CSV table of C-alpha atoms (C1' of nucleotides) in Angstrom, one decimal:
chain,number,residue,atom,x,y,z
A,1442,MET,CA,0.1,-0.1,-0.1
A,1443,PRO,CA,1.5,3.3,-0.9
A,1444,LYS,CA,1.3,6.4,1.4
A,1445,SER,CA,2.0,4.5,4.5
A,1446,ILE,CA,-1.3,4.0,5.9
A,1447,THR,CA,-1.7,3.4,9.6
A,1448,ARG,CA,-4.9,1.7,10.1
A,1449,THR,CA,-6.8,2.1,13.4
A,1450,TYR,CA,-9.2,-0.7,14.5
A,1451,SER,CA,-12.3,-0.5,16.5
A,1452,ARG,CA,-12.6,-2.6,19.7
A,1453,TYR,CA,-15.2,-4.6,18.2
A,1454,SER,CA,-13.2,-5.4,15.4
A,1455,ARG,CA,-10.2,-6.5,17.6
A,1456,ASP,CA,-12.4,-8.6,19.9
A,1457,ALA,CA,-14.0,-10.2,17.0
A,1458,ALA,CA,-10.7,-11.1,15.7
A,1459,ALA,CA,-9.2,-12.2,19.0
A,1460,LEU,CA,-12.2,-14.3,19.6
A,1461,LEU,CA,-12.2,-16.0,16.2
A,1462,GLY,CA,-8.5,-16.7,16.8
A,1463,ALA,CA,-9.3,-18.1,20.2
A,1464,LEU,CA,-12.0,-20.4,18.8
A,1465,ILE,CA,-9.7,-21.7,16.1
A,1466,ARG,CA,-7.0,-22.4,18.7
A,1467,GLU,CA,-9.4,-24.2,21.0
A,1468,ALA,CA,-10.8,-26.3,18.1
A,1469,ARG,CA,-7.5,-27.2,17.1
A,1470,ASN,CA,-6.5,-28.3,20.4
A,1471,GLU,CA,-9.5,-30.3,20.7
A,1472,ARG,CA,-8.8,-32.1,17.5
A,1473,LYS,CA,-5.3,-32.8,18.5
A,1474,PHE,CA,-3.6,-30.8,15.7
A,1475,THR,CA,-0.3,-29.2,16.0
A,1476,VAL,CA,0.2,-25.7,14.6
A,1477,GLN,CA,2.4,-27.1,11.9
A,1478,GLU,CA,-0.2,-29.8,11.0
A,1479,LEU,CA,-3.0,-27.3,10.8
A,1480,ALA,CA,-1.0,-24.8,8.8
A,1481,ASP,CA,0.0,-27.6,6.3
A,1482,ARG,CA,-3.6,-28.7,5.9
A,1483,ALA,CA,-4.6,-25.0,5.4
A,1484,GLY,CA,-1.7,-24.5,2.8
A,1485,ILE,CA,-0.3,-21.4,5.1
A,1486,SER,CA,2.9,-21.1,7.1
A,1487,ARG,CA,3.2,-22.0,10.8
A,1488,GLY,CA,4.1,-18.1,11.5
A,1489,LEU,CA,0.9,-17.1,9.5
A,1490,LEU,CA,-1.3,-19.5,11.7
A,1491,GLN,CA,0.1,-18.3,14.9
A,1492,ARG,CA,-0.6,-14.7,14.0
A,1493,ILE,CA,-4.3,-15.8,13.0
A,1494,GLU,CA,-4.8,-17.5,16.7
A,1495,LYS,CA,-3.4,-14.4,18.3
A,1496,GLY,CA,-6.1,-12.3,16.7
A,1497,ASN,CA,-3.8,-10.4,14.2
A,1498,LEU,CA,-5.9,-8.2,12.2
A,1499,LYS,CA,-3.4,-7.9,9.2
A,1500,CYS,CA,-4.1,-11.3,8.0
A,1501,GLU,CA,-5.9,-12.3,4.8
A,1502,ILE,CA,-9.2,-13.1,5.4
A,1503,GLY,CA,-9.3,-16.2,2.9
A,1504,ALA,CA,-6.3,-17.7,5.3
A,1505,VAL,CA,-8.4,-17.1,8.3
A,1506,PHE,CA,-11.7,-18.6,6.9
A,1507,GLU,CA,-10.1,-21.5,5.6
A,1508,VAL,CA,-8.4,-22.4,8.9
A,1509,ALA,CA,-11.5,-21.9,10.5
A,1510,THR,CA,-13.5,-24.1,8.3
A,1511,ILE,CA,-10.9,-26.9,8.6
A,1512,VAL,CA,-11.4,-27.0,12.5
A,1513,GLY,CA,-14.9,-26.6,12.4
A,1514,VAL,CA,-15.3,-23.2,13.7
A,1515,LYS,CA,-18.6,-22.0,11.9
A,1516,LEU,CA,-18.7,-18.6,10.7
A,1517,PHE,CA,-22.2,-17.1,10.9
A,1518,ASP,CA,-23.3,-19.8,13.3
A,1519,THR,CA,-24.8,-21.8,10.3
A,1520,ASP,CA,-23.9,-24.8,8.4
A,1521,GLU,CA,-22.7,-25.1,4.9
A,1522,SER,CA,-26.1,-25.6,3.4
A,1523,ALA,CA,-27.7,-22.8,5.2
A,1524,LEU,CA,-24.9,-20.5,4.4
A,1525,THR,CA,-25.3,-21.0,0.7
A,1526,LYS,CA,-29.1,-20.6,0.9
A,1527,TYR,CA,-28.7,-17.5,2.7
A,1528,LEU,CA,-26.0,-16.3,0.3
A,1529,ARG,CA,-28.4,-16.8,-2.4
A,1530,GLN,CA,-31.2,-14.8,-0.6
A,1531,THR,CA,-29.2,-11.9,0.0
A,1532,LYS,CA,-27.9,-11.6,-3.4
A,1533,GLU,CA,-31.4,-11.7,-4.7
A,1534,LYS,CA,-32.6,-9.0,-2.5
A,1535,LEU,CA,-29.5,-7.0,-3.4
A,1536,ALA,CA,-30.5,-7.3,-7.0
A,1537,LEU,CA,-33.8,-5.4,-6.3
A,1538,LEU,CA,-32.2,-2.7,-4.8
A,1539,PRO,CA,-31.4,0.6,-6.4
A,1540,LYS,CA,-27.9,0.2,-7.8
A,1541,SER,CA,-26.4,3.2,-6.4
A,1542,VAL,CA,-26.7,5.3,-3.3
A,1543,ARG,CA,-28.0,8.9,-4.2
A,1544,LYS,CA,-27.9,11.7,-1.6
A,1545,LYS,CA,-30.6,14.2,-1.9
A,1546,SER,CA,-28.8,16.9,-3.7
A,1547,LYS,CA,-30.2,20.0,-2.2
A,1548,ALA,CA,-30.9,21.3,1.2
A,1549,VAL,CA,-32.5,18.3,2.8
A,1550,HIS,CA,-30.4,18.5,5.7
A,1551,ASP,CA,-31.1,15.0,7.4
A,1552,ASP,CA,-28.1,15.5,9.2
A,1553,PHE,CA,-29.2,17.0,12.4
B,1040,MET,CA,3.9,-13.7,0.3
B,1041,PRO,CA,7.0,-15.0,-1.3
B,1042,LYS,CA,7.4,-18.0,-3.5
B,1043,SER,CA,4.2,-17.6,-5.5
B,1044,ILE,CA,1.8,-19.3,-3.3
B,1045,THR,CA,-1.4,-20.2,-5.1
B,1046,ARG,CA,-4.0,-20.6,-2.6
B,1047,THR,CA,-7.1,-22.8,-2.8
B,1048,TYR,CA,-10.1,-22.0,-0.7
B,1049,SER,CA,-13.1,-24.2,0.1
B,1050,ARG,CA,-16.4,-23.7,-1.0
B,1051,TYR,CA,-17.7,-22.6,2.7
B,1052,SER,CA,-14.8,-20.2,3.0
B,1053,ARG,CA,-15.8,-18.5,-0.4
B,1054,ASP,CA,-19.6,-18.5,0.7
B,1055,ALA,CA,-18.9,-17.1,3.7
B,1056,ALA,CA,-16.7,-14.3,2.2
B,1057,ALA,CA,-19.3,-13.7,-0.3
B,1058,LEU,CA,-22.0,-13.3,2.2
B,1059,LEU,CA,-20.4,-11.2,4.3
B,1060,GLY,CA,-19.6,-9.1,1.7
B,1061,ALA,CA,-23.2,-9.0,0.5
B,1062,LEU,CA,-24.2,-8.2,4.1
B,1063,ILE,CA,-22.1,-5.3,4.2
B,1064,ARG,CA,-23.3,-3.9,0.9
B,1065,GLU,CA,-27.0,-4.5,2.1
B,1066,ALA,CA,-26.1,-2.7,5.2
B,1067,ARG,CA,-24.3,0.2,3.3
B,1068,ASN,CA,-27.5,0.8,1.1
B,1069,GLU,CA,-29.8,0.7,4.1
B,1070,ARG,CA,-27.8,3.5,5.7
B,1071,LYS,CA,-27.3,5.5,2.4
B,1072,PHE,CA,-23.7,5.4,2.3
B,1073,THR,CA,-21.9,5.8,-0.9
B,1074,VAL,CA,-18.9,3.4,-1.4
B,1075,GLN,CA,-16.5,6.4,-1.2
B,1076,GLU,CA,-18.2,7.6,2.2
B,1077,LEU,CA,-18.0,4.1,3.8
B,1078,ALA,CA,-14.4,3.7,2.5
B,1079,ASP,CA,-13.2,7.0,4.0
B,1080,ARG,CA,-15.2,5.9,7.4
B,1081,ALA,CA,-13.1,2.8,7.4
B,1082,GLY,CA,-10.0,4.5,6.6
B,1083,ILE,CA,-9.5,2.5,3.3
B,1084,SER,CA,-9.6,3.0,-0.2
B,1085,ARG,CA,-12.7,2.7,-2.5
B,1086,GLY,CA,-11.3,-0.1,-4.5
B,1087,LEU,CA,-10.6,-2.4,-1.5
B,1088,LEU,CA,-14.1,-1.7,-0.2
B,1089,GLN,CA,-15.3,-2.9,-3.5
B,1090,ARG,CA,-13.4,-5.8,-3.5
B,1091,ILE,CA,-14.7,-6.6,0.1
B,1092,GLU,CA,-18.1,-6.2,-1.0
B,1093,LYS,CA,-17.4,-8.7,-3.7
B,1094,GLY,CA,-16.2,-11.3,-1.4
B,1095,ASN,CA,-12.6,-11.1,-2.2
B,1096,LEU,CA,-10.7,-13.5,0.0
B,1097,LYS,CA,-7.4,-11.9,-0.3
B,1098,CYS,CA,-8.1,-8.7,1.8
B,1099,GLU,CA,-7.0,-8.1,5.4
B,1100,ILE,CA,-9.4,-9.2,7.8
B,1101,GLY,CA,-9.0,-5.9,10.0
B,1102,ALA,CA,-10.3,-4.1,6.9
B,1103,VAL,CA,-13.3,-6.4,6.3
B,1104,PHE,CA,-14.2,-6.3,10.1
B,1105,GLU,CA,-13.8,-2.5,10.4
B,1106,VAL,CA,-16.1,-2.1,7.5
B,1107,ALA,CA,-18.8,-4.8,9.0
B,1108,THR,CA,-18.7,-3.0,12.4
B,1109,ILE,CA,-19.2,0.4,11.0
B,1110,VAL,CA,-22.5,-0.3,9.1
B,1111,GLY,CA,-23.5,-2.7,11.8
B,1112,VAL,CA,-23.1,-6.0,10.3
B,1113,LYS,CA,-22.6,-8.2,13.5
B,1114,LEU,CA,-19.9,-10.8,13.3
B,1115,PHE,CA,-21.0,-14.1,15.3
B,1116,ASP,CA,-24.4,-12.9,15.6
B,1117,THR,CA,-23.6,-11.3,19.0
B,1118,ASP,CA,-23.5,-7.8,20.4
B,1119,GLU,CA,-20.5,-6.3,21.3
B,1120,SER,CA,-20.7,-7.0,25.3
B,1121,ALA,CA,-21.7,-10.5,24.7
B,1122,LEU,CA,-18.4,-10.9,22.4
B,1123,THR,CA,-16.1,-9.3,24.9
B,1124,LYS,CA,-17.7,-11.6,27.5
B,1125,TYR,CA,-17.3,-14.8,25.5
B,1126,LEU,CA,-13.8,-13.9,24.7
B,1127,ARG,CA,-12.7,-13.6,28.1
B,1128,GLN,CA,-14.3,-17.0,28.8
B,1129,THR,CA,-12.4,-18.6,25.9
B,1130,LYS,CA,-9.3,-17.1,26.9
B,1131,GLU,CA,-9.5,-18.3,30.4
B,1132,LYS,CA,-10.4,-21.7,29.2
B,1133,LEU,CA,-7.5,-21.9,27.0
B,1134,ALA,CA,-5.2,-21.0,29.8
B,1135,LEU,CA,-6.2,-24.2,31.5
B,1136,LEU,CA,-5.4,-26.4,28.4
B,1137,PRO,CA,-2.0,-28.0,27.8
B,1138,LYS,CA,0.3,-25.4,26.2
B,1139,SER,CA,1.1,-27.7,23.4
B,1140,VAL,CA,-0.5,-30.5,21.4
B,1141,ARG,CA,1.5,-33.9,21.8
B,1142,LYS,CA,1.1,-36.8,19.4
B,1143,LYS,CA,1.1,-40.2,21.1
B,1144,SER,CA,4.4,-41.1,20.1
B,1145,LYS,CA,3.8,-44.6,19.0
B,1146,ALA,CA,1.6,-46.0,16.3
B,1147,VAL,CA,-1.8,-44.4,17.4
B,1148,HIS,CA,-2.6,-43.5,13.8
B,1149,ASP,CA,-5.8,-41.5,14.5
B,1150,ASP,CA,-4.9,-40.0,11.1
B,1151,PHE,CA,-7.7,-41.7,8.6
C,520,DC,C1',-33.7,14.9,-22.6
C,521,DT,C1',-29.4,17.1,-19.9
C,522,DC,C1',-26.6,17.1,-15.9
C,523,DT,C1',-24.5,15.2,-12.1
C,524,DT,C1',-22.6,11.5,-9.4
C,525,DA,C1',-22.0,6.9,-8.1
C,526,DT,C1',-20.1,2.8,-9.5
C,527,DG,C1',-16.7,-0.6,-11.7
C,528,DA,C1',-12.9,-1.7,-13.6
C,529,DG,C1',-8.0,-1.0,-15.4
C,530,DC,C1',-3.5,0.7,-14.4
C,531,DT,C1',1.1,1.9,-11.5
C,532,DA,C1',4.1,2.4,-7.6
C,533,DT,C1',5.0,1.1,-3.2
C,534,DA,C1',4.1,-0.3,1.6
C,535,DT,C1',3.7,-4.9,3.6
C,536,DG,C1',2.0,-9.5,4.6
C,537,DA,C1',3.8,-14.3,4.0
C,538,DA,C1',7.4,-17.7,3.6
C,539,DG,C1',11.1,-19.8,5.2
C,540,DA,C1',14.6,-19.7,7.8
C,541,DC,C1',16.6,-19.4,12.7
C,542,DC,C1',16.9,-19.7,18.0
C,543,DA,C1',15.1,-20.0,22.5
C,544,DT,C1',11.6,-21.6,25.6
C,545,DT,C1',8.2,-24.9,27.1
C,546,DT,C1',6.4,-29.1,27.3
C,547,DT,C1',6.0,-34.2,26.8
C,548,DT,C1',7.8,-38.4,26.4
C,549,DT,C1',11.3,-41.8,27.5
D,879,DA,C1',17.5,-36.9,34.5
D,880,DA,C1',17.9,-36.5,29.0
D,881,DA,C1',15.9,-36.3,24.7
D,882,DA,C1',12.3,-35.1,21.5
D,883,DA,C1',8.9,-32.4,20.0
D,884,DA,C1',5.8,-28.1,20.0
D,885,DT,C1',5.6,-23.4,20.5
D,886,DG,C1',6.9,-18.5,20.1
D,887,DG,C1',9.6,-15.4,18.9
D,888,DT,C1',13.0,-12.6,15.3
D,889,DC,C1',15.0,-11.6,10.9
D,890,DT,C1',15.3,-11.5,5.8
D,891,DT,C1',13.5,-11.9,1.2
D,892,DC,C1',9.9,-11.4,-2.1
D,893,DA,C1',5.5,-11.6,-4.2
D,894,DT,C1',1.5,-8.9,-3.8
D,895,DA,C1',-2.5,-6.5,-1.9
D,896,DT,C1',-3.3,-1.5,-1.4
D,897,DA,C1',-3.8,3.5,-2.3
D,898,DG,C1',-4.6,6.6,-5.6
D,899,DC,C1',-5.2,7.8,-9.5
D,900,DT,C1',-7.6,7.3,-14.3
D,901,DC,C1',-11.6,6.3,-17.6
D,902,DA,C1',-16.3,4.4,-19.0
D,903,DT,C1',-20.5,3.2,-17.9
D,904,DA,C1',-24.7,3.5,-15.2
D,905,DA,C1',-28.4,5.7,-12.9
D,906,DG,C1',-30.6,9.1,-10.1
D,907,DA,C1',-32.2,14.2,-10.2
D,908,DG,C1',-33.9,18.2,-12.5
DNA sequence: CTCTTATGAGCTATATGAAGACCATTTTTT
DNA sequence: AAAAAATGGTCTTCATATAGCTCATAAGAG
Protein backbone atom coordinates (compact mmCIF):
# COMPACT_ATOMS: atom_id res chain seq x y z
CA MET A 1 0.00 0.00 0.00
CA PRO A 2 1.43 3.28 -0.96
CA LYS A 3 1.36 6.31 1.27
CA SER A 4 2.04 4.47 4.48
CA ILE A 5 -1.41 4.04 5.89
CA THR A 6 -1.66 3.41 9.60
CA ARG A 7 -4.91 1.69 10.22
CA THR A 8 -6.93 2.05 13.36
CA TYR A 9 -9.28 -0.68 14.43
CA SER A 10 -12.35 -0.49 16.57
CA ARG A 11 -12.59 -2.44 19.77
CA TYR A 12 -15.27 -4.60 18.26
CA SER A 13 -13.09 -5.56 15.32
CA ARG A 14 -10.18 -6.40 17.59
CA ASP A 15 -12.36 -8.44 19.91
CA ALA A 16 -13.94 -10.28 17.02
CA ALA A 17 -10.57 -11.21 15.58
CA ALA A 18 -9.25 -12.21 18.99
CA LEU A 19 -12.29 -14.36 19.62
CA LEU A 20 -12.09 -16.01 16.23
CA GLY A 21 -8.43 -16.75 16.83
CA ALA A 22 -9.15 -18.16 20.26
CA LEU A 23 -11.94 -20.35 18.90
CA ILE A 24 -9.60 -21.66 16.22
CA ARG A 25 -6.94 -22.45 18.77
CA GLU A 26 -9.46 -24.14 21.00
CA ALA A 27 -10.81 -26.23 18.14
CA ARG A 28 -7.31 -27.11 17.02
CA ASN A 29 -6.41 -28.38 20.47
CA GLU A 30 -9.60 -30.38 20.67
CA ARG A 31 -8.73 -32.06 17.40
CA LYS A 32 -5.18 -32.66 18.49
CA PHE A 33 -3.60 -30.76 15.65
CA THR A 34 -0.26 -29.10 16.07
CA VAL A 35 0.21 -25.64 14.68
CA GLN A 36 2.36 -27.08 11.96
CA GLU A 37 -0.18 -29.71 10.97
CA LEU A 38 -3.06 -27.30 10.73
CA ALA A 39 -0.93 -24.83 8.82
CA ASP A 40 -0.01 -27.54 6.36
CA ARG A 41 -3.61 -28.57 5.89
CA ALA A 42 -4.63 -24.98 5.28
CA GLY A 43 -1.71 -24.42 2.95
CA ILE A 44 -0.29 -21.58 5.00
CA SER A 45 2.87 -21.10 7.00
CA ARG A 46 3.17 -21.82 10.68
CA GLY A 47 3.90 -18.21 11.44
CA LEU A 48 0.73 -17.05 9.73
CA LEU A 49 -1.38 -19.50 11.67
CA GLN A 50 0.15 -18.29 14.90
CA ARG A 51 -0.73 -14.74 14.00
CA ILE A 52 -4.26 -15.78 13.16
CA GLU A 53 -4.68 -17.51 16.52
CA LYS A 54 -3.47 -14.37 18.24
CA GLY A 55 -6.15 -12.33 16.50
CA ASN A 56 -3.82 -10.37 14.28
CA LEU A 57 -5.95 -8.17 12.05
CA LYS A 58 -3.44 -7.97 9.25
CA CYS A 59 -3.95 -11.38 7.77
CA GLU A 60 -5.84 -12.17 4.65
CA ILE A 61 -9.39 -13.14 5.41
CA GLY A 62 -9.21 -16.15 3.12
CA ALA A 63 -6.52 -17.75 5.23
CA VAL A 64 -8.47 -17.13 8.42
CA PHE A 65 -11.71 -18.48 7.02
CA GLU A 66 -9.95 -21.51 5.60
CA VAL A 67 -8.37 -22.40 8.92
CA ALA A 68 -11.65 -21.87 10.72
CA THR A 69 -13.40 -24.13 8.25
CA ILE A 70 -10.86 -26.92 8.64
CA VAL A 71 -11.13 -27.08 12.42
CA GLY A 72 -14.90 -26.65 12.30
CA VAL A 73 -15.33 -23.15 13.64
CA LYS A 74 -18.58 -22.00 12.08
CA LEU A 75 -18.73 -18.51 10.74
CA PHE A 76 -22.19 -17.00 11.00
CA ASP A 77 -23.35 -19.86 13.23
CA THR A 78 -24.78 -21.73 10.29
CA ASP A 79 -23.78 -24.85 8.45
CA GLU A 80 -22.71 -24.91 4.86
CA SER A 81 -26.08 -25.52 3.25
CA ALA A 82 -27.75 -22.79 5.27
CA LEU A 83 -24.94 -20.46 4.41
CA THR A 84 -25.29 -21.09 0.69
CA LYS A 85 -29.02 -20.66 0.89
CA TYR A 86 -28.79 -17.42 2.80
CA LEU A 87 -26.14 -16.19 0.40
CA ARG A 88 -28.46 -16.70 -2.54
CA GLN A 89 -31.30 -14.92 -0.80
CA THR A 90 -29.12 -11.98 0.07
CA LYS A 91 -27.86 -11.63 -3.46
CA GLU A 92 -31.39 -11.73 -4.83
CA LYS A 93 -32.41 -9.09 -2.39
CA LEU A 94 -29.52 -6.88 -3.44
CA ALA A 95 -30.47 -7.25 -7.08
CA LEU A 96 -33.78 -5.56 -6.34
CA LEU A 97 -32.28 -2.57 -4.62
CA PRO A 98 -31.21 0.64 -6.33
CA LYS A 99 -27.86 0.23 -7.97
CA SER A 100 -26.36 3.28 -6.42
CA VAL A 101 -26.77 5.37 -3.36
CA ARG A 102 -27.79 8.89 -4.16
CA LYS A 103 -27.73 11.75 -1.77
CA LYS A 104 -30.58 14.18 -1.78
CA SER A 105 -28.90 16.89 -3.75
CA LYS A 106 -30.20 20.06 -2.13
CA ALA A 107 -30.90 21.25 1.32
CA VAL A 108 -32.62 18.29 2.80
CA HIS A 109 -30.36 18.34 5.76
CA ASP A 110 -31.12 15.01 7.22
CA ASP A 111 -27.96 15.63 9.07
CA PHE A 112 -29.09 16.85 12.41
CA MET B 1 3.95 -13.74 0.11
CA PRO B 2 7.08 -15.17 -1.31
CA LYS B 3 7.34 -18.13 -3.60
CA SER B 4 4.19 -17.48 -5.56
CA ILE B 5 1.70 -19.25 -3.36
CA THR B 6 -1.52 -20.19 -5.06
CA ARG B 7 -4.08 -20.67 -2.37
CA THR B 8 -7.12 -22.82 -2.73
CA TYR B 9 -10.22 -21.99 -0.78
CA SER B 10 -13.04 -24.23 0.29
CA ARG B 11 -16.54 -23.58 -0.85
CA TYR B 12 -17.54 -22.70 2.69
CA SER B 13 -14.85 -20.04 2.93
CA ARG B 14 -15.83 -18.54 -0.39
CA ASP B 15 -19.49 -18.54 0.50
CA ALA B 16 -18.80 -17.03 3.89
CA ALA B 17 -16.78 -14.19 2.38
CA ALA B 18 -19.37 -13.64 -0.34
CA LEU B 19 -22.14 -13.52 2.24
CA LEU B 20 -20.25 -11.16 4.47
CA GLY B 21 -19.58 -8.88 1.51
CA ALA B 22 -23.23 -8.98 0.48
CA LEU B 23 -24.37 -8.21 4.02
CA ILE B 24 -22.01 -5.25 4.12
CA ARG B 25 -23.30 -3.94 0.83
CA GLU B 26 -26.87 -4.39 1.96
CA ALA B 27 -26.20 -2.58 5.22
CA ARG B 28 -24.36 0.19 3.39
CA ASN B 29 -27.33 0.75 1.09
CA GLU B 30 -29.73 0.78 4.01
CA ARG B 31 -27.67 3.44 5.69
CA LYS B 32 -27.39 5.41 2.47
CA PHE B 33 -23.62 5.42 2.39
CA THR B 34 -21.83 5.64 -0.89
CA VAL B 35 -18.86 3.37 -1.44
CA GLN B 36 -16.58 6.35 -1.10
CA GLU B 37 -18.12 7.51 2.15
CA LEU B 38 -17.89 4.13 3.81
CA ALA B 39 -14.35 3.67 2.58
CA ASP B 40 -13.39 7.02 4.05
CA ARG B 41 -14.96 6.18 7.38
CA ALA B 42 -13.15 2.87 7.50
CA GLY B 43 -9.91 4.47 6.43
CA ILE B 44 -9.55 2.30 3.35
CA SER B 45 -9.61 2.95 -0.36
CA ARG B 46 -12.70 2.75 -2.50
CA GLY B 47 -11.22 -0.08 -4.54
CA LEU B 48 -10.59 -2.16 -1.45
CA LEU B 49 -14.14 -1.72 -0.23
CA GLN B 50 -15.45 -2.82 -3.60
CA ARG B 51 -13.37 -5.96 -3.39
CA ILE B 52 -14.60 -6.62 0.12
CA GLU B 53 -18.21 -6.30 -1.00
CA LYS B 54 -17.51 -8.76 -3.79
CA GLY B 55 -16.25 -11.28 -1.26
CA ASN B 56 -12.61 -11.19 -2.29
CA LEU B 57 -10.69 -13.50 0.02
CA LYS B 58 -7.38 -11.72 -0.33
CA CYS B 59 -8.16 -8.71 1.79
CA GLU B 60 -6.89 -8.19 5.26
CA ILE B 61 -9.39 -9.28 7.82
CA GLY B 62 -9.00 -6.07 9.80
CA ALA B 63 -10.34 -3.99 6.94
CA VAL B 64 -13.30 -6.33 6.45
CA PHE B 65 -14.16 -6.41 10.14
CA GLU B 66 -13.85 -2.67 10.42
CA VAL B 67 -16.22 -2.04 7.55
CA ALA B 68 -18.66 -4.59 8.91
CA THR B 69 -18.56 -2.91 12.29
CA ILE B 70 -19.22 0.54 10.88
CA VAL B 71 -22.34 -0.49 8.98
CA GLY B 72 -23.52 -2.68 11.81
CA VAL B 73 -23.05 -6.15 10.41
CA LYS B 74 -22.62 -8.28 13.49
CA LEU B 75 -19.90 -10.85 13.38
CA PHE B 76 -20.74 -14.01 15.30
CA ASP B 77 -24.35 -12.89 15.72
CA THR B 78 -23.64 -11.37 19.08
CA ASP B 79 -23.49 -7.84 20.32
CA GLU B 80 -20.37 -6.21 21.59
CA SER B 81 -20.80 -6.99 25.27
CA ALA B 82 -21.53 -10.63 24.61
CA LEU B 83 -18.54 -10.80 22.34
CA THR B 84 -16.22 -9.37 24.95
CA LYS B 85 -17.62 -11.64 27.61
CA TYR B 86 -17.26 -14.74 25.51
CA LEU B 87 -13.77 -13.71 24.52
CA ARG B 88 -12.72 -13.57 28.15
CA GLN B 89 -14.23 -16.95 28.87
CA THR B 90 -12.54 -18.51 25.90
CA LYS B 91 -9.17 -17.14 26.85
CA GLU B 92 -9.56 -18.38 30.40
CA LYS B 93 -10.49 -21.78 29.09
CA LEU B 94 -7.47 -21.87 26.85
CA ALA B 95 -5.21 -20.98 29.73
CA LEU B 96 -6.22 -24.18 31.43
CA LEU B 97 -5.47 -26.40 28.49
CA PRO B 98 -2.12 -28.02 27.81
CA LYS B 99 0.24 -25.59 26.21
CA SER B 100 1.13 -27.84 23.37
CA VAL B 101 -0.47 -30.57 21.39
CA ARG B 102 1.43 -33.77 21.72
CA LYS B 103 1.00 -36.75 19.49
CA LYS B 104 1.02 -40.15 21.04
CA SER B 105 4.48 -41.03 20.03
CA LYS B 106 3.92 -44.51 18.78
CA ALA B 107 1.55 -46.07 16.36
CA VAL B 108 -1.70 -44.55 17.32
CA HIS B 109 -2.54 -43.47 13.82
CA ASP B 110 -5.62 -41.51 14.47
CA ASP B 111 -4.97 -40.13 11.07
CA PHE B 112 -7.56 -41.69 8.82
C1' DC C 1 -33.70 14.83 -22.70
C1' DT C 2 -29.29 17.00 -19.80
C1' DC C 3 -26.54 17.21 -15.81
C1' DT C 4 -24.53 15.25 -11.98
C1' DT C 5 -22.63 11.62 -9.47
C1' DA C 6 -22.04 6.82 -8.08
C1' DT C 7 -20.15 2.74 -9.51
C1' DG C 8 -17.00 -0.49 -11.74
C1' DA C 9 -12.82 -1.63 -13.86
C1' DG C 10 -7.97 -0.97 -15.07
C1' DC C 11 -3.47 0.82 -14.22
C1' DT C 12 1.10 1.86 -11.55
C1' DA C 13 4.07 2.47 -7.55
C1' DT C 14 4.95 1.05 -3.18
C1' DA C 15 4.18 -0.42 1.53
C1' DT C 16 3.69 -4.72 3.55
C1' DG C 17 2.03 -9.49 4.53
C1' DA C 18 3.79 -14.11 4.12
C1' DA C 19 7.27 -17.78 3.62
C1' DG C 20 11.13 -19.82 5.28
C1' DA C 21 14.71 -19.77 7.73
C1' DC C 22 16.74 -19.46 12.54
C1' DC C 23 16.92 -19.77 17.76
C1' DA C 24 15.01 -19.91 22.66
C1' DT C 25 11.69 -21.57 25.59
C1' DT C 26 8.33 -24.73 27.09
C1' DT C 27 6.26 -29.12 27.38
C1' DT C 28 5.94 -34.00 26.87
C1' DT C 29 7.93 -38.38 26.35
C1' DT C 30 11.24 -41.91 27.53
C1' DA D 1 17.52 -37.07 34.50
C1' DA D 2 17.85 -36.56 29.00
C1' DA D 3 15.74 -36.32 24.58
C1' DA D 4 12.36 -34.96 21.47
C1' DA D 5 8.78 -32.30 20.00
C1' DA D 6 5.82 -28.12 19.97
C1' DT D 7 5.57 -23.45 20.48
C1' DG D 8 6.77 -18.60 20.07
C1' DG D 9 9.59 -15.37 18.85
C1' DT D 10 12.90 -12.64 15.25
C1' DC D 11 14.93 -11.66 10.82
C1' DT D 12 15.35 -11.44 5.76
C1' DT D 13 13.50 -11.87 1.24
C1' DC D 14 10.02 -11.28 -2.02
C1' DA D 15 5.35 -11.58 -4.20
C1' DT D 16 1.47 -8.85 -3.89
C1' DA D 17 -2.43 -6.30 -1.84
C1' DT D 18 -3.30 -1.63 -1.36
C1' DA D 19 -3.73 3.50 -2.32
C1' DG D 20 -4.44 6.60 -5.67
C1' DC D 21 -5.22 7.82 -9.52
C1' DT D 22 -7.53 7.45 -14.27
C1' DC D 23 -11.63 6.33 -17.60
C1' DA D 24 -16.18 4.39 -18.97
C1' DT D 25 -20.54 3.21 -17.83
C1' DA D 26 -24.75 3.46 -15.13
C1' DA D 27 -28.23 5.71 -12.80
C1' DG D 28 -30.70 9.10 -10.15
C1' DA D 29 -32.17 14.21 -10.18
C1' DG D 30 -33.97 18.14 -12.49
